[in-house]
């Protein structure tokens, strides 16, 4: 019996951590079934070729595995991008930067810059039952989505947000993208989620919010045109019927992580 050393334990923990992060990303993006299918295929391949030493089926599966990596990269290019961004996220290395700079991060100032104007705008839009879709960029850049709308690059202002989503405005049907404490673009087109668990009562804005939350780490805020309810999509999950206090708390938590 071979001795299991520290190196082997670290190896197992690294593989387990990698699988856990892949599981989280696939679950958030709605592709968990594909992940389970690929994992099952790998288990069958290991059992047949390595443990049972079945040469015929093993050789066939080997051929599939030789091109499997390329197929997986094509299928999961968005998820791989999110995984790499998560590893290199400045949030994960913020503590090191703070140590090197010998200071604590001041999150209150960055929070005040965009949280309250968005909350006030959503409150007023909800009262008048004016539909809105606001996306706040996190770590994953949203440049490709910004280009689908009209570039604004204006300071975040609740009045401006309300005017953008005014029913007679030419930009009210699209999404507003906020990044770097600026309203970057308006009238943007977002990917639509095809998640079958979304209630049929929710419209295209909610599906678009969930779609961008599945493809990126952005936060999408929706104001329903029919009911005036406020919803937030983040990390592949949609939270509906939020109060203004709950919205402020959610956005403040996210801003404190930046």
Coordinates of C-alpha atoms in Angstrom, one line a residue:
X1 CA 0.0 0.0 0.0
X2 CA 1.4 3.4 -1.0
X3 CA 1.9 6.0 1.6
X4 CA -0.3 9.1 1.3
X5 CA 1.7 12.2 2.0
X6 CA 1.1 15.9 2.4
X7 CA 1.5 16.4 -1.3
X8 CA -1.2 13.9 -2.1
X9 CA -3.6 15.5 0.4
X10 CA -3.0 19.0 -1.2
X11 CA -3.5 17.5 -4.6
X12 CA -6.9 16.0 -3.6
X13 CA -8.0 19.3 -1.9
X14 CA -7.1 21.3 -5.1
X15 CA -9.1 19.0 -7.3
X16 CA -12.0 19.1 -4.9
X17 CA -11.9 22.9 -4.8
X18 CA -11.7 23.1 -8.6
X19 CA -14.7 20.8 -9.0
X20 CA -16.6 22.8 -6.4
X21 CA -16.0 26.1 -8.2
X22 CA -17.0 24.5 -11.5
X23 CA -20.2 23.2 -9.9
X24 CA -21.1 26.7 -8.6
X25 CA -20.4 28.4 -12.0
X26 CA -22.4 25.7 -13.9
X27 CA -25.3 26.0 -11.4
X28 CA -25.4 29.8 -11.7
X29 CA -25.3 29.6 -15.5
X30 CA -28.0 27.0 -15.8
X31 CA -25.7 24.4 -17.4
X32 CA -25.5 22.1 -14.4
X33 CA -26.9 19.1 -16.3
X34 CA -24.2 19.3 -18.9
X35 CA -21.6 19.5 -16.1
X36 CA -23.0 16.4 -14.5
X37 CA -23.1 14.6 -17.8
X38 CA -19.4 15.4 -18.5
X39 CA -18.4 14.3 -15.0
X40 CA -20.3 11.0 -15.4
X41 CA -18.6 10.4 -18.8
X42 CA -15.1 11.0 -17.1
X43 CA -16.0 8.6 -14.3
X44 CA -17.1 5.9 -16.8
X45 CA -13.9 6.4 -18.8
X46 CA -11.7 6.1 -15.7
X47 CA -13.5 3.0 -14.5
X48 CA -13.5 1.1 -17.9
X49 CA -10.0 2.0 -19.0
X50 CA -8.0 2.3 -15.8
X51 CA -9.8 0.0 -13.2
X52 CA -11.5 -2.7 -15.3
X53 CA -8.9 -2.4 -18.1
X54 CA -11.6 -3.0 -20.8
X55 CA -9.5 -2.3 -23.9
X56 CA -12.2 -2.0 -26.6
X57 CA -14.5 0.4 -24.8
X58 CA -11.4 2.1 -23.2
X59 CA -9.9 2.8 -26.7
X60 CA -13.2 4.2 -28.0
X61 CA -13.5 6.5 -24.9
X62 CA -9.9 7.5 -25.3
X63 CA -10.6 8.9 -28.8
X64 CA -13.5 10.9 -27.4
X65 CA -11.3 12.3 -24.6
X66 CA -8.6 13.3 -27.0
X67 CA -11.0 15.8 -28.6
X68 CA -13.1 16.3 -25.5
X69 CA -11.0 19.2 -24.2
X70 CA -11.5 21.2 -27.4
X71 CA -15.3 20.5 -27.3
X72 CA -15.5 21.6 -23.7
X73 CA -13.7 24.8 -24.4
X74 CA -16.2 25.6 -27.2
X75 CA -19.2 24.7 -25.1
X76 CA -18.2 26.4 -21.9
X77 CA -16.2 29.4 -23.1
X78 CA -18.3 31.8 -21.2
X79 CA -18.1 29.8 -18.0
X80 CA -14.3 29.3 -18.4
X81 CA -14.0 33.1 -18.8
X82 CA -16.0 33.7 -15.6
X83 CA -13.9 31.1 -13.7
X84 CA -10.6 32.8 -14.7
X85 CA -12.0 36.2 -13.9
X86 CA -13.1 34.9 -10.5
X87 CA -9.6 33.6 -9.8
X88 CA -8.0 36.9 -10.8
X89 CA -10.7 39.0 -9.2
X90 CA -9.3 42.1 -7.4
X91 CA -11.7 41.3 -4.6
X92 CA -9.8 38.1 -3.8
X93 CA -6.5 40.0 -3.6
X94 CA -7.8 43.2 -2.0
X95 CA -6.5 42.2 1.4
X96 CA -2.9 41.9 0.0
X97 CA -3.2 45.4 -1.6
X98 CA -4.4 46.8 1.7
X99 CA -1.5 45.3 3.5
X100 CA 1.0 46.7 1.0
X101 CA -0.6 50.1 1.2
X102 CA -0.9 49.9 5.0
X103 CA -4.5 51.1 5.0
X104 CA -8.0 49.8 5.2
X105 CA -10.4 50.1 2.3
X106 CA -12.9 52.9 2.4
X107 CA -16.1 51.4 1.0
X108 CA -18.6 53.9 2.3
X109 CA -17.6 56.6 -0.3
X110 CA -17.8 54.2 -3.2
X111 CA -21.2 52.9 -1.9
X112 CA -22.7 56.4 -1.7
X113 CA -21.7 57.2 -5.2
X114 CA -24.1 54.8 -6.9
X115 CA -26.2 52.9 -4.4
X116 CA -28.6 55.6 -3.2
X117 CA -29.3 57.2 -6.6
X118 CA -30.2 53.8 -8.0
X119 CA -32.5 53.1 -5.0
X120 CA -34.2 56.5 -5.2
X121 CA -34.7 56.0 -9.0
X122 CA -36.1 52.5 -8.5
X123 CA -38.5 53.7 -5.8
X124 CA -39.9 56.5 -8.0
X125 CA -40.1 54.2 -11.0
X126 CA -41.9 51.5 -8.9
X127 CA -44.5 54.1 -7.7
X128 CA -45.4 55.1 -11.2
X129 CA -45.1 51.5 -12.5
X130 CA -42.5 52.5 -15.1
X131 CA -40.5 49.5 -16.3
X132 CA -36.8 49.6 -15.9
X133 CA -33.7 47.4 -16.2
X134 CA -30.4 48.6 -14.6
X135 CA -27.2 46.5 -14.8
X136 CA -24.3 47.2 -12.4
X137 CA -20.9 45.9 -13.6
X138 CA -18.8 43.9 -11.1
X139 CA -15.6 42.2 -12.2
X140 CA -16.5 40.9 -15.6
X141 CA -16.4 43.8 -18.2
X142 CA -19.6 44.5 -20.0
X143 CA -18.1 46.3 -23.0
X144 CA -19.8 44.1 -25.6
X145 CA -23.2 44.9 -24.1
X146 CA -22.5 48.6 -23.8
X147 CA -21.8 48.8 -27.5
X148 CA -25.4 47.5 -28.3
X149 CA -26.8 50.8 -26.8
X150 CA -26.1 54.5 -26.9
X151 CA -23.0 55.6 -25.0
X152 CA -23.8 58.2 -22.3
X153 CA -20.8 58.3 -19.8
X154 CA -22.7 60.4 -17.3
X155 CA -22.6 60.7 -13.6
X156 CA -25.1 58.5 -11.8
X157 CA -28.2 60.5 -11.1
X158 CA -31.7 59.3 -10.1
X159 CA -33.4 61.9 -12.2
X160 CA -31.4 60.9 -15.3
X161 CA -32.3 57.2 -14.7
X162 CA -36.0 58.1 -14.4
X163 CA -35.9 60.1 -17.6
X164 CA -34.1 57.3 -19.5
X165 CA -36.9 54.9 -18.6
X166 CA -39.7 57.4 -19.2
X167 CA -42.3 55.6 -21.4
X168 CA -41.9 58.1 -24.3
X169 CA -38.1 57.9 -24.2
X170 CA -36.4 56.1 -27.1
X171 CA -34.1 54.3 -24.7
X172 CA -36.7 53.0 -22.2
X173 CA -37.0 49.5 -23.7
X174 CA -33.3 48.6 -23.3
X175 CA -31.1 48.2 -20.3
X176 CA -28.9 50.8 -18.6
X177 CA -25.3 49.7 -17.8
X178 CA -23.5 51.3 -14.9
X179 CA -19.7 50.8 -14.5
X180 CA -16.9 52.8 -12.8
X181 CA -19.5 55.0 -11.0
X182 CA -20.9 56.2 -14.4
X183 CA -24.0 55.5 -16.5
X184 CA -22.0 54.0 -19.3
X185 CA -24.7 53.2 -21.8
X186 CA -28.5 53.0 -22.3
X187 CA -30.8 51.1 -24.5
X188 CA -28.6 48.1 -24.3
X189 CA -29.5 44.6 -25.5
X190 CA -28.9 41.7 -23.0
X191 CA -28.9 37.9 -23.4
X192 CA -32.2 36.3 -22.5
X193 CA -32.3 33.4 -20.0
X194 CA -34.1 30.3 -21.1
X195 CA -34.4 29.0 -17.6
X196 CA -37.7 27.0 -17.3
X197 CA -38.0 27.8 -13.6
X198 CA -38.8 31.5 -14.3
X199 CA -42.5 32.1 -13.6
X200 CA -44.5 32.9 -16.7
X201 CA -45.9 36.0 -15.1
X202 CA -42.4 37.6 -15.4
X203 CA -41.6 39.3 -18.7
X204 CA -38.6 39.9 -21.0
X205 CA -36.9 42.3 -18.6
X206 CA -36.7 39.7 -15.9
X207 CA -35.4 37.1 -18.3
X208 CA -32.8 39.5 -19.6
X209 CA -31.8 40.4 -16.0
X210 CA -31.3 36.7 -15.2
X211 CA -29.6 36.1 -18.5
X212 CA -26.9 38.7 -17.8
X213 CA -26.6 37.4 -14.2
X214 CA -25.9 33.9 -15.6
X215 CA -23.4 35.0 -18.2
X216 CA -21.5 37.5 -16.0
X217 CA -21.2 38.5 -12.3
X218 CA -23.1 41.7 -12.9
X219 CA -26.1 42.8 -10.7
X220 CA -29.3 43.4 -12.6
X221 CA -32.2 45.4 -11.1
X222 CA -35.7 45.2 -12.6
X223 CA -38.7 47.4 -12.0
X224 CA -41.9 45.6 -13.3
X225 CA -44.1 47.7 -15.6
X226 CA -47.2 45.7 -14.6
X227 CA -46.8 45.5 -10.8
X228 CA -44.2 48.0 -9.9
X229 CA -42.3 45.3 -7.9
X230 CA -38.5 45.5 -7.7
X231 CA -36.4 42.4 -8.5
X232 CA -32.6 41.8 -8.4
X233 CA -30.7 39.1 -10.4
X234 CA -27.2 38.1 -9.3
X235 CA -25.1 35.0 -9.5
X236 CA -27.7 33.2 -11.6
X237 CA -30.5 33.8 -9.1
X238 CA -33.6 36.1 -9.3
X239 CA -34.9 37.7 -6.1
X240 CA -38.3 39.2 -6.6
X241 CA -40.6 41.7 -4.7
X242 CA -37.8 43.5 -2.9
X243 CA -38.6 46.6 -0.7
X244 CA -36.5 49.7 -1.1
X245 CA -34.7 48.8 2.2
X246 CA -33.9 45.3 0.9
X247 CA -32.6 46.8 -2.4
X248 CA -30.4 49.3 -0.6
X249 CA -29.0 46.5 1.7
X250 CA -28.3 44.2 -1.3
X251 CA -26.5 46.9 -3.3
X252 CA -24.6 48.2 -0.2
X253 CA -23.3 44.7 0.4
X254 CA -22.1 44.4 -3.2
X255 CA -20.5 47.8 -3.2
X256 CA -18.6 47.0 0.0
X257 CA -17.0 44.0 -1.8
X258 CA -15.6 46.2 -4.6

